[in-house]
Amino acid sequence: MTRQPVFDANAAAGGKDLGDLPAWDLSDLYAAPDAPEVERDLGWLETEGAAFAAEYEGKLADLSAAEMLACLHRYEKIDMVGGRIMSYAGLRYYQQTTDSERAAFLSDCQDRLTTYTAPLVFFGLEVNRIDEPHLQGLFDANADLARYRPIFDRLRKMRPYQLSDELEKFLHDQSVVGATAWNKLFDETISGLEFEVNGEVQGIEATLNQLTDQNRDTREAAARELGRVFSANVKTFARVHNTLAKEKEVEDRWRKMPTPQTGRHLSNDVEPEVVEALRNAVVEAYPRLSHRYYELKRKWLGLDRMQVWDRNAPLPMETERRVAWPEARGMVMDAYADFSPQLADLAEPFFDKGWIDAAVTPGKAPGAFAHPTVTDAHPYIMLNYLGKPRDVMTLAHELGHGVHQRLAADQGELLANTPLTLAETASVFGEMLTFRKLLANAKDKAERKVLLAGKVEDMINTVVRQIAFYDFECKLHAARSEGELTPDEISALWMSIQAESLGDAFDFMDDYQVFWAYIPHFVHSPFYVYAYAFGDGLVNALYAAYEEGAPDFQEKYFDMLRAGGSKHHSELLKPFGLDASDPAFWHKGLSMIEGMIDELEAMED
């Protein structure tokens, strides 16, 4: 029901003395967990869920067009009220996941929402039993109802995989002690881990950040400590992955889904062959992208062999610069304004109205995200900002999500949510705008080289690494369908994709085989990761069209973001003359990365 945040696992963090970092003001949702409005809304949900079912269950096929529209509006209101409650509970929890009161409040809200919305399960099941000619007749009779056609289309894609009403209701009720509970166990375990590096005890964010430290000994110490702690907890992480993968396999089997990936493709509203074309194009390009770049980086670092703690090392000519928060804000806002003053206007309230939580604090969830909350409120952005130049790119990325979510909100609660394949469009485009602005202002060749190398690394992390993650998940779920996996067996699957994706420049330390353990996407959103590569390739193609002076580009771009989830990716890309089903589309996006590596190689001459 609730639109969940999806964590950006590559978000970095690093430094101090960064200025006044903003914190969330959640009062736009609720004043406090014990505010009377929380109980009021929960009570309304209980009553309205039962009333909705009493009025409509067993009767959807007999509704007139006007009656179906009224039914949808009531359903949408229930979705919005429930979304507001869960957004508030979830955001408070992510601020401090080790706080037992916040965890209990989130769990209680989830339990009550699951109970109160159980009567609504019939809705999707009955929609899928309506004859197509009758449904089309309703759309033909009422233009306002026809606007919701994409909702019906997406629901009806599940028709071949729908279970009995009784089983669907059971799965709904059981979810709070299934995947939701295992997700929480993972979050609480990760947030509670402690790592000691150079005599200092710290959390996972600060430790992961040290993998980008200038000092190689510090990077090695952080990598080995991460490996040690992950290995010490690997049985818990293996249990989480085994259970979630098995639960998914059982449900997929009952639904007769052909592959473990099918559910993700359906929710993304993307065809399997499009994802396969993307995956194949990226894997085929590994030697031209990551292998070639990391060989360059090995030479820059003066190493005979790269170790895993060198993958995201700063370049030797890179300064240990920390970007204070006001400067970061200025960089991103200037880049947004250069593209369109409207884009900057949409981004401005995030900084001034308590819509960003930026500081690293004890127990705070790692990574970064933009949560859309509900369409009658506004998005919230979470960062772990510690001042590295890449943190500026993370800010640009999440701000792009936030702007996209604001624009799409006009579609209403049911149509605003963008499929994951397109959800990364504005975020990656915002990064690209910021990068191009910084590149244009580079003072000399050395600064340009650092910027180019940083962007290539980010794109490799977004494209190559995420497709490698996707391949790991495919292998993991396939292997789990054959039986329980030991931690060593999961680690072997992880290592089987590492050398292939990273290339011959690397050696792998002991304990690197357990680094699968901390990736939140594998737990929260199985097979989500290809959306990053999809978004990067799409934006590269879009940006090329922008640079080539495509007519009315800004207007078309905003129209695409405003569409939210109301149109298929093929419709949204058509005004730009782009087609994601064409393999050449993906090769064009990858060629932009190759071009940057070409320029870096030319700088060696």
Coordinates of C-alpha atoms in Angstrom, one line a residue:
M1 CA 0.0 0.0 0.0
T2 CA 2.6 2.6 1.1
R3 CA 5.2 3.8 -1.3
Q4 CA 8.4 2.8 0.3
P5 CA 11.8 4.5 0.0
V6 CA 14.5 2.6 -1.9
F7 CA 17.9 3.0 -0.5
D8 CA 20.7 4.2 -2.8
A9 CA 23.5 1.9 -1.6
N10 CA 26.3 3.7 -3.4
A11 CA 25.7 6.9 -1.4
A12 CA 28.9 8.0 0.3
A13 CA 29.7 9.9 3.4
G14 CA 32.8 11.6 4.9
G15 CA 34.1 14.7 7.2
K16 CA 33.2 17.4 9.8
D17 CA 32.8 21.2 10.1
L18 CA 30.3 21.2 7.3
G19 CA 28.0 24.0 8.4
D20 CA 24.5 23.7 9.7
L21 CA 23.2 20.4 8.4
P22 CA 19.4 20.3 8.1
A23 CA 17.1 17.8 9.9
W24 CA 13.6 16.7 9.1
D25 CA 10.5 18.5 10.3
L26 CA 8.0 15.7 10.1
S27 CA 5.2 17.8 11.5
D28 CA 3.7 18.1 8.0
L29 CA 2.7 14.5 8.4
Y30 CA 2.0 14.4 12.2
A31 CA 3.1 16.5 15.1
A32 CA 4.1 13.4 17.2
P33 CA 3.5 9.7 17.5
D34 CA 1.0 10.3 20.2
A35 CA -0.7 13.2 18.4
P36 CA -4.5 12.6 18.4
E37 CA -4.5 12.8 14.5
V38 CA -2.6 9.5 14.4
E39 CA -5.3 7.6 16.3
R40 CA -8.0 9.5 14.5
D41 CA -6.6 8.4 11.1
L42 CA -6.1 4.8 12.2
G43 CA -9.6 4.7 13.5
W44 CA -10.9 6.1 10.2
L45 CA -9.0 3.5 8.3
E46 CA -10.6 0.7 10.3
T47 CA -14.1 2.0 9.8
E48 CA -13.6 3.0 6.1
G49 CA -11.9 -0.3 5.2
A50 CA -14.8 -2.3 6.5
A51 CA -17.4 0.1 4.9
F52 CA -15.6 0.0 1.5
A53 CA -15.7 -3.8 1.5
A54 CA -19.4 -3.9 2.7
E55 CA -20.4 -1.6 -0.2
Y56 CA -18.3 -3.0 -3.0
E57 CA -17.2 -6.6 -2.4
G58 CA -18.8 -8.9 -5.0
K59 CA -20.3 -6.0 -6.9
L60 CA -17.4 -4.4 -8.9
A61 CA -18.5 -6.0 -12.2
D62 CA -22.0 -4.5 -11.8
L63 CA -20.9 -0.9 -11.2
S64 CA -21.6 1.9 -13.7
A65 CA -18.8 4.1 -14.9
A66 CA -19.7 6.9 -12.4
E67 CA -20.0 4.3 -9.6
M68 CA -16.6 2.8 -10.5
L69 CA -15.0 6.3 -10.4
A70 CA -16.5 7.0 -7.0
C71 CA -15.2 3.6 -5.8
L72 CA -11.7 4.4 -7.1
H73 CA -11.8 7.8 -5.3
R74 CA -12.6 6.1 -2.0
Y75 CA -9.9 3.5 -2.6
E76 CA -7.4 6.3 -3.3
K77 CA -8.3 8.1 -0.1
I78 CA -7.7 5.0 1.9
D79 CA -4.4 4.5 0.2
M80 CA -3.4 8.1 1.0
V81 CA -4.4 8.0 4.7
G82 CA -2.6 4.7 5.2
G83 CA 0.4 6.1 3.3
R84 CA 0.6 9.1 5.5
I85 CA 0.7 7.0 8.7
M86 CA 3.3 4.6 7.4
S87 CA 5.5 7.4 5.9
Y88 CA 5.6 9.1 9.3
A89 CA 6.3 5.9 11.2
G90 CA 8.9 4.8 8.7
L91 CA 10.8 8.1 8.5
R92 CA 11.0 8.4 12.3
Y93 CA 12.3 4.8 12.4
Y94 CA 15.0 5.4 9.7
Q95 CA 16.3 8.4 11.7
Q96 CA 17.2 6.1 14.5
T97 CA 16.7 2.4 13.8
T98 CA 18.2 1.3 17.1
D99 CA 15.5 3.2 19.1
S100 CA 13.1 0.5 20.4
E101 CA 10.2 2.9 20.8
R102 CA 10.4 4.0 17.2
A103 CA 10.7 0.4 16.0
A104 CA 7.7 -0.6 18.1
F105 CA 5.6 2.4 16.8
L106 CA 6.4 1.4 13.2
S107 CA 5.6 -2.3 13.9
D108 CA 2.3 -1.4 15.6
C109 CA 1.3 0.9 12.8
Q110 CA 2.2 -1.8 10.2
D111 CA 0.2 -4.4 12.1
R112 CA -2.9 -2.3 12.4
L113 CA -2.7 -1.1 8.8
T114 CA -2.4 -4.7 7.6
T115 CA -5.5 -5.6 9.6
Y116 CA -7.6 -2.6 8.6
T117 CA -6.7 -2.9 4.9
A118 CA -7.3 -6.7 4.7
P119 CA -11.0 -6.1 3.6
L120 CA -9.6 -4.3 0.5
V121 CA -7.8 -7.3 -0.9
F122 CA -10.9 -8.2 -2.9
F123 CA -10.6 -5.1 -5.1
G124 CA -7.7 -6.2 -7.3
L125 CA -9.0 -9.7 -7.4
E126 CA -12.4 -8.6 -8.7
V127 CA -11.0 -6.1 -11.1
N128 CA -9.1 -9.0 -12.7
R129 CA -12.3 -10.9 -13.2
I130 CA -14.2 -8.2 -15.1
D131 CA -14.5 -9.0 -18.8
E132 CA -12.4 -6.8 -21.0
P133 CA -15.3 -5.5 -23.3
H134 CA -17.2 -4.5 -20.2
L135 CA -14.2 -2.7 -18.7
Q136 CA -13.5 -0.9 -22.0
G137 CA -17.1 0.2 -22.1
L138 CA -16.7 1.8 -18.7
F139 CA -13.7 3.7 -19.9
D140 CA -15.5 4.8 -23.1
A141 CA -18.4 6.1 -21.0
N142 CA -16.4 8.3 -18.6
A143 CA -13.2 10.2 -19.4
D144 CA -12.4 10.8 -15.7
L145 CA -12.5 7.0 -15.2
A146 CA -10.4 6.4 -18.3
R147 CA -7.6 8.4 -16.8
Y148 CA -7.1 5.5 -14.3
R149 CA -6.7 3.0 -17.1
P150 CA -3.0 2.4 -16.3
I151 CA -4.0 1.2 -12.8
F152 CA -6.4 -1.3 -14.3
D153 CA -3.8 -2.4 -16.9
R154 CA -1.1 -3.0 -14.3
L155 CA -3.5 -4.9 -12.0
R156 CA -4.6 -7.1 -14.9
K157 CA -1.1 -8.0 -15.8
M158 CA -1.2 -10.1 -12.6
R159 CA -4.3 -12.0 -13.8
P160 CA -2.3 -15.1 -14.9
Y161 CA -0.7 -15.2 -11.5
Q162 CA -3.6 -14.5 -9.2
L163 CA -4.5 -16.9 -6.4
S164 CA -7.8 -17.6 -4.8
D165 CA -9.4 -14.8 -2.8
E166 CA -8.8 -16.7 0.4
L167 CA -5.1 -17.3 -0.3
E168 CA -4.6 -13.6 -1.4
K169 CA -6.1 -12.5 1.9
F170 CA -3.9 -14.9 3.8
L171 CA -0.8 -13.6 2.1
H172 CA -1.8 -10.0 3.0
D173 CA -2.3 -10.8 6.7
Q174 CA 0.8 -13.0 6.9
S175 CA 3.1 -10.3 5.4
V176 CA 3.9 -8.6 8.8
V177 CA 5.6 -11.7 10.1
G178 CA 7.1 -12.5 6.7
A179 CA 9.3 -10.3 4.5
T180 CA 8.5 -7.2 6.6
A181 CA 9.8 -8.7 9.8
W182 CA 13.0 -10.0 8.1
N183 CA 13.5 -6.6 6.5
K184 CA 13.4 -5.0 10.0
L185 CA 15.8 -7.6 11.4
F186 CA 18.3 -6.8 8.6
D187 CA 17.9 -3.0 9.2
E188 CA 18.4 -3.3 12.9
T189 CA 21.3 -5.7 12.6
I190 CA 23.1 -3.5 10.1
S191 CA 22.5 -0.3 12.0
G192 CA 23.7 -1.9 15.3
L193 CA 27.0 -3.2 13.9
E194 CA 30.2 -1.6 15.3
F195 CA 33.6 -1.4 13.6
E196 CA 36.9 -0.4 15.1
V197 CA 39.3 1.3 12.7
N198 CA 42.5 2.9 14.0
G199 CA 41.3 2.7 17.5
E200 CA 38.0 4.4 16.8
V201 CA 34.6 2.6 17.1
Q202 CA 32.1 3.6 14.5
G203 CA 29.0 2.6 12.6
I204 CA 28.7 1.1 9.1
E205 CA 28.4 4.5 7.3
A206 CA 31.6 6.0 8.6
T207 CA 33.4 2.7 8.0
L208 CA 32.3 2.3 4.4
N209 CA 33.3 5.9 3.9
Q210 CA 36.8 5.1 4.9
L211 CA 37.1 2.9 1.7
T212 CA 37.4 6.3 -0.1
D213 CA 40.1 7.7 2.2
Q214 CA 43.3 9.1 0.8
N215 CA 45.4 7.0 3.1
R216 CA 45.7 3.4 1.7
D217 CA 46.4 1.9 5.1
T218 CA 43.2 3.4 6.4
R219 CA 41.3 2.0 3.4
E220 CA 42.8 -1.4 4.1
A221 CA 42.0 -1.3 7.8
A222 CA 38.4 -0.3 7.1
A223 CA 38.0 -3.1 4.4
R224 CA 39.4 -5.8 6.7
E225 CA 37.3 -4.6 9.6
L226 CA 34.2 -4.6 7.5
G227 CA 35.0 -8.1 6.4
R228 CA 35.7 -9.3 9.9
V229 CA 32.4 -7.9 11.3
F230 CA 30.4 -9.2 8.3
S231 CA 31.9 -12.6 8.7
A232 CA 31.2 -12.6 12.4
N233 CA 27.5 -12.0 11.6
V234 CA 27.3 -13.9 8.4
K235 CA 25.0 -16.6 9.8
T236 CA 22.3 -14.0 10.5
F237 CA 22.6 -12.4 7.0
A238 CA 22.6 -15.9 5.4
R239 CA 19.4 -16.7 7.4
V240 CA 17.8 -13.5 6.2
H241 CA 18.6 -14.2 2.6
N242 CA 17.7 -17.9 2.7
T243 CA 14.3 -17.1 4.3
L244 CA 13.4 -14.3 2.0
A245 CA 14.5 -16.1 -1.1
K246 CA 12.6 -19.2 -0.1
E247 CA 9.5 -17.2 0.8
K248 CA 9.6 -15.6 -2.6
E249 CA 10.1 -19.0 -4.3
V250 CA 7.1 -20.4 -2.5
E251 CA 4.8 -17.5 -3.5
D252 CA 6.2 -17.5 -7.0
R253 CA 5.5 -21.2 -7.3
W254 CA 2.0 -20.9 -6.1
R255 CA 1.4 -18.0 -8.5
K256 CA 3.1 -20.0 -11.4
M257 CA 5.4 -17.1 -12.2
P258 CA 7.9 -18.3 -14.8
T259 CA 11.0 -16.7 -13.2
P260 CA 12.0 -15.1 -9.9
Q261 CA 12.4 -11.8 -11.8
T262 CA 8.9 -11.8 -13.2
G263 CA 7.2 -10.1 -10.3
R264 CA 9.8 -7.2 -10.4
H265 CA 9.4 -6.8 -14.2
L266 CA 5.6 -6.6 -13.7
S267 CA 5.8 -4.1 -11.0
N268 CA 8.3 -2.1 -13.1
D269 CA 6.0 -2.3 -16.1
V270 CA 8.9 -3.4 -18.2
E271 CA 9.2 -6.3 -20.6
P272 CA 11.7 -9.1 -19.7
E273 CA 13.4 -8.8 -23.1
V274 CA 14.1 -5.1 -22.5
V275 CA 15.9 -5.9 -19.2
E276 CA 17.7 -8.8 -20.8
A277 CA 18.9 -6.5 -23.7
L278 CA 20.2 -4.1 -21.0
R279 CA 21.9 -6.8 -19.0
N280 CA 23.6 -8.3 -22.1
A281 CA 24.8 -5.0 -23.4
V282 CA 26.4 -4.1 -20.1
V283 CA 28.0 -7.5 -19.5
E284 CA 29.4 -7.5 -23.1
A285 CA 30.8 -4.0 -22.4
Y286 CA 32.6 -5.0 -19.2
P287 CA 36.1 -5.1 -20.9
R288 CA 35.5 -1.7 -22.5
L289 CA 34.3 -0.1 -19.3
S290 CA 35.3 -1.3 -15.9
H291 CA 38.2 -3.5 -17.0
R292 CA 39.8 -0.7 -19.0
Y293 CA 39.1 2.0 -16.4
Y294 CA 40.5 0.0 -13.4
E295 CA 43.6 -0.7 -15.4
L296 CA 44.0 3.0 -15.8
K297 CA 43.4 3.6 -12.1
R298 CA 45.9 0.9 -11.2
K299 CA 48.6 2.9 -13.1
W300 CA 47.6 6.2 -11.5
L301 CA 47.9 4.6 -8.1
G302 CA 51.3 3.2 -8.9
L303 CA 50.2 -0.4 -8.0
D304 CA 51.2 -3.7 -9.5
R305 CA 47.8 -5.1 -8.4
M306 CA 44.7 -3.4 -7.1
Q307 CA 43.0 -4.6 -3.9
V308 CA 39.3 -4.2 -3.2
W309 CA 40.0 -1.3 -0.9
D310 CA 41.5 0.6 -3.9
R311 CA 38.3 0.4 -6.0
N312 CA 36.9 3.7 -4.8
A313 CA 40.2 5.2 -3.7
P314 CA 40.7 8.9 -4.5
L315 CA 43.1 9.7 -7.3
P316 CA 46.7 10.7 -6.3
M317 CA 46.1 14.2 -7.7
E318 CA 42.8 14.5 -5.8
T319 CA 42.8 16.8 -2.8
E320 CA 41.1 15.8 0.5
R321 CA 38.6 18.5 0.0
R322 CA 35.4 18.7 2.1
V323 CA 32.5 20.6 0.7
A324 CA 30.5 22.5 3.3
W325 CA 26.7 22.2 3.2
P326 CA 26.1 25.8 1.9
E327 CA 28.6 25.3 -0.9
A328 CA 27.0 21.9 -1.9
R329 CA 23.6 23.5 -1.9
G330 CA 24.9 26.3 -4.2
M331 CA 26.6 23.9 -6.6
V332 CA 23.5 21.8 -7.1
M333 CA 21.0 24.7 -7.2
D334 CA 23.2 26.6 -9.8
A335 CA 23.3 23.5 -12.0
Y336 CA 19.5 23.0 -11.7
A337 CA 18.8 26.7 -12.4
D338 CA 21.0 26.7 -15.5
F339 CA 18.9 23.9 -17.0
S340 CA 15.6 25.5 -15.9
P341 CA 14.6 28.1 -13.3
Q342 CA 11.5 26.0 -12.7
L343 CA 13.7 23.0 -11.7
A344 CA 15.5 25.2 -9.1
D345 CA 12.2 26.5 -7.8
L346 CA 10.9 23.0 -7.2
A347 CA 14.1 22.0 -5.4
E348 CA 14.3 25.1 -3.1
P349 CA 11.8 24.1 -0.4
F350 CA 13.8 20.9 0.4
F351 CA 16.5 23.1 1.9
D352 CA 14.3 25.6 3.7
K353 CA 11.4 23.7 5.0
G354 CA 12.9 20.7 6.8
W355 CA 12.5 18.2 4.0
I356 CA 16.1 17.0 4.2
D357 CA 17.8 15.1 7.0
A358 CA 21.6 15.3 6.2
A359 CA 23.8 14.6 9.2
V360 CA 25.2 11.2 10.2
T361 CA 23.8 10.3 13.6
P362 CA 24.0 7.1 15.7
G363 CA 21.5 4.5 14.6
K364 CA 20.5 6.4 11.5
A365 CA 19.8 4.1 8.5
P366 CA 22.8 4.0 6.0
G367 CA 22.8 5.3 2.5
A368 CA 20.3 7.8 1.1
F369 CA 16.8 8.0 -0.3
A370 CA 14.0 10.3 -1.3
H371 CA 10.6 9.1 0.1
P372 CA 7.6 10.4 -1.8
T373 CA 5.3 10.0 1.3
V374 CA 1.8 10.9 0.0
T375 CA 0.6 13.3 -2.7
D376 CA -1.1 15.7 -0.4
A377 CA 2.1 16.2 1.5
H378 CA 5.6 16.3 0.0
P379 CA 8.8 14.1 -0.3
Y380 CA 11.5 13.8 2.3
I381 CA 15.2 13.3 1.5
M382 CA 17.6 11.4 3.7
L383 CA 21.3 11.7 3.3
N384 CA 24.4 10.7 5.3
Y385 CA 26.3 13.9 4.3
L386 CA 29.9 14.2 5.4
G387 CA 31.2 16.5 2.7
K388 CA 33.0 14.5 0.0
P389 CA 32.6 15.7 -3.6
R390 CA 30.6 12.5 -4.2
D391 CA 28.2 13.5 -1.5
V392 CA 27.4 16.5 -3.6
M393 CA 26.4 14.2 -6.4
T394 CA 24.3 12.2 -3.9
L395 CA 22.5 15.4 -3.0
A396 CA 21.9 16.2 -6.7
H397 CA 20.7 12.6 -7.2
E398 CA 18.2 12.6 -4.3
L399 CA 17.0 16.1 -5.1
G400 CA 16.2 14.9 -8.6
H401 CA 14.0 12.2 -7.0
G402 CA 12.3 14.7 -4.8
V403 CA 11.6 17.1 -7.7
H404 CA 10.2 14.1 -9.8
Q405 CA 8.0 13.1 -6.9
R406 CA 6.7 16.6 -6.5
L407 CA 5.8 16.9 -10.2
A408 CA 4.2 13.5 -10.3
A409 CA 2.0 14.2 -7.2
D410 CA -0.5 16.0 -9.4
Q411 CA -1.4 12.6 -10.9
G412 CA -3.0 11.6 -7.5
E413 CA -2.1 8.8 -5.1
L414 CA -2.8 5.9 -7.5
L415 CA -1.0 7.3 -10.6
A416 CA 1.9 9.2 -9.1
N417 CA 4.2 6.3 -8.3
T418 CA 6.7 5.9 -11.1
P419 CA 7.9 2.4 -12.0
L420 CA 11.5 1.8 -10.8
T421 CA 12.9 1.8 -14.3
L422 CA 11.8 5.4 -14.7
A423 CA 12.1 6.4 -11.1
E424 CA 15.9 7.0 -11.5
T425 CA 15.4 9.3 -14.5
A426 CA 15.3 12.7 -12.7
S427 CA 17.8 11.7 -10.1
V428 CA 20.5 10.6 -12.6
F429 CA 19.7 13.6 -14.8
G430 CA 20.2 15.9 -11.8
E431 CA 23.6 14.3 -11.2
M432 CA 24.5 14.8 -14.8
L433 CA 23.6 18.4 -14.8
T434 CA 25.7 19.0 -11.7
F435 CA 28.6 17.1 -13.1
R436 CA 28.6 19.0 -16.4
K437 CA 28.4 22.3 -14.5
L438 CA 31.5 21.3 -12.4
L439 CA 33.3 20.0 -15.5
A440 CA 32.7 23.2 -17.4
N441 CA 34.1 25.2 -14.5
A442 CA 37.2 23.0 -14.0
K443 CA 40.3 25.3 -13.5
D444 CA 42.8 23.0 -15.2
K445 CA 43.5 19.6 -16.8
A446 CA 44.2 18.0 -13.4
E447 CA 40.8 19.1 -12.0
R448 CA 39.1 18.0 -15.2
K449 CA 40.7 14.6 -14.9
V450 CA 39.6 14.1 -11.3
L451 CA 36.0 15.1 -12.2
L452 CA 35.9 12.8 -15.3
A453 CA 37.4 9.9 -13.3
G454 CA 34.9 10.4 -10.5
K455 CA 32.0 10.4 -12.9
V456 CA 33.3 7.3 -14.7
E457 CA 33.5 5.6 -11.3
D458 CA 30.0 6.6 -10.4
M459 CA 28.7 5.4 -13.7
I460 CA 30.5 2.1 -13.3
N461 CA 29.0 1.7 -9.8
T462 CA 25.6 2.6 -11.3
V463 CA 25.8 0.4 -14.4
V464 CA 28.4 -2.3 -14.2
R465 CA 28.2 -2.9 -10.5
Q466 CA 24.4 -3.0 -10.4
I467 CA 24.2 -5.4 -13.3
A468 CA 26.7 -7.6 -11.5
F469 CA 24.5 -7.3 -8.4
Y470 CA 21.5 -8.4 -10.6
D471 CA 23.4 -11.4 -11.9
F472 CA 24.3 -12.3 -8.3
E473 CA 20.6 -12.2 -7.3
C474 CA 19.6 -14.3 -10.3
K475 CA 22.2 -16.9 -9.2
L476 CA 21.2 -16.7 -5.5
H477 CA 17.5 -17.2 -6.2
A478 CA 18.1 -20.0 -8.7
A479 CA 20.4 -21.8 -6.2
R480 CA 18.0 -21.3 -3.3
S481 CA 15.2 -23.0 -5.2
E482 CA 17.4 -26.2 -5.1
G483 CA 17.8 -26.0 -1.3
E484 CA 19.2 -24.2 1.7
L485 CA 22.4 -22.3 1.1
T486 CA 25.3 -22.1 3.5
P487 CA 27.1 -18.8 4.0
D488 CA 30.0 -20.2 2.0
E489 CA 27.7 -21.1 -0.9
I490 CA 26.2 -17.6 -1.0
S491 CA 29.7 -16.2 -0.8
A492 CA 30.9 -18.4 -3.7
L493 CA 28.0 -17.0 -5.9
W494 CA 29.1 -13.5 -4.9
M495 CA 32.7 -14.1 -5.9
S496 CA 31.7 -15.7 -9.2
I497 CA 30.6 -12.3 -10.5
Q498 CA 33.2 -10.1 -8.9
A499 CA 36.2 -10.9 -11.2
E500 CA 34.0 -10.9 -14.2
S501 CA 32.7 -7.4 -13.6
L502 CA 35.8 -5.8 -12.1
G503 CA 38.5 -7.3 -14.4
D504 CA 42.0 -8.6 -14.0
A505 CA 43.4 -5.5 -12.2
F506 CA 42.1 -6.8 -8.8
D507 CA 43.1 -9.2 -6.1
F508 CA 40.4 -10.1 -3.5
M509 CA 41.2 -10.1 0.2
D510 CA 40.0 -12.8 2.7
D511 CA 36.5 -11.9 3.9
Y512 CA 35.6 -10.0 0.7
Q513 CA 33.4 -12.9 -0.1
V514 CA 30.9 -11.8 2.5
F515 CA 30.4 -8.3 1.3
W516 CA 27.1 -9.3 -0.2
A517 CA 25.8 -9.2 3.4
Y518 CA 25.3 -5.4 3.7
I519 CA 23.6 -4.6 0.4
P520 CA 20.1 -3.5 1.3
H521 CA 18.5 -3.9 -2.1
F522 CA 18.9 -7.7 -2.0
V523 CA 16.7 -7.7 1.2
H524 CA 14.3 -4.8 0.7
S525 CA 13.7 -5.0 -3.1
P526 CA 14.8 -8.2 -4.9
F527 CA 16.0 -7.5 -8.4
Y528 CA 15.6 -3.7 -8.0
V529 CA 19.2 -3.0 -8.9
Y530 CA 18.8 -3.2 -12.7
A531 CA 16.7 0.0 -12.4
Y532 CA 19.9 1.9 -11.7
A533 CA 21.5 0.8 -14.9
F534 CA 18.2 1.3 -16.8
G535 CA 18.0 4.9 -15.4
D536 CA 21.7 5.6 -16.2
G537 CA 21.4 4.4 -19.8
L538 CA 18.1 6.3 -20.3
V539 CA 19.6 9.5 -18.9
N540 CA 22.7 9.2 -21.0
A541 CA 20.5 9.0 -24.1
L542 CA 18.3 11.8 -22.9
Y543 CA 21.3 14.0 -22.1
A544 CA 22.7 13.4 -25.6
A545 CA 19.4 14.6 -27.0
Y546 CA 19.6 17.7 -24.8
E547 CA 23.2 18.5 -25.8
E548 CA 22.2 18.0 -29.5
G549 CA 19.6 20.8 -29.0
A550 CA 16.4 18.7 -29.3
P551 CA 13.5 21.1 -29.7
D552 CA 11.5 22.0 -26.6
F553 CA 13.6 19.6 -24.5
Q554 CA 12.8 21.2 -21.1
E555 CA 9.1 21.2 -21.8
K556 CA 9.2 17.6 -22.8
Y557 CA 11.3 16.7 -19.8
F558 CA 8.9 18.2 -17.3
D559 CA 6.0 16.5 -19.1
M560 CA 7.8 13.2 -18.7
L561 CA 8.3 13.8 -14.9
R562 CA 4.7 15.0 -14.4
A563 CA 3.4 11.8 -16.0
G564 CA 4.5 9.7 -12.9
G565 CA 3.1 6.2 -13.4
S566 CA 0.4 7.2 -15.9
K567 CA 2.3 6.2 -19.0
H568 CA 4.5 3.3 -20.2
H569 CA 8.2 3.9 -20.7
S570 CA 7.7 3.6 -24.5
E571 CA 5.2 6.5 -24.4
L572 CA 7.4 8.7 -22.3
L573 CA 10.5 8.2 -24.4
K574 CA 8.7 8.6 -27.8
P575 CA 8.8 12.5 -27.8
F576 CA 12.5 12.3 -27.6
G577 CA 12.8 9.8 -30.4
L578 CA 14.1 7.1 -28.0
D579 CA 13.2 3.4 -27.8
A580 CA 14.4 1.2 -24.9
S581 CA 13.5 -2.0 -26.7
D582 CA 16.2 -1.2 -29.3
P583 CA 19.6 -2.7 -28.3
A584 CA 21.2 0.4 -29.9
F585 CA 19.5 2.5 -27.2
W586 CA 21.6 0.8 -24.5
H587 CA 24.8 0.8 -26.6
K588 CA 24.4 4.6 -27.1
G589 CA 24.2 5.1 -23.3
L590 CA 27.3 2.9 -22.7
S591 CA 29.2 4.7 -25.4
M592 CA 29.0 7.9 -23.3
I593 CA 31.0 6.2 -20.6
E594 CA 33.4 4.8 -23.1
G595 CA 33.9 8.3 -24.4
M596 CA 34.9 9.6 -21.0
I597 CA 37.4 6.7 -20.6
D598 CA 38.8 7.6 -24.0
E599 CA 39.4 11.1 -22.8
L600 CA 41.1 9.9 -19.7
E601 CA 43.3 7.6 -21.7
A602 CA 44.2 10.5 -24.0
M603 CA 45.3 12.5 -21.0
E604 CA 48.0 9.9 -20.4
D605 CA 49.8 10.9 -23.6

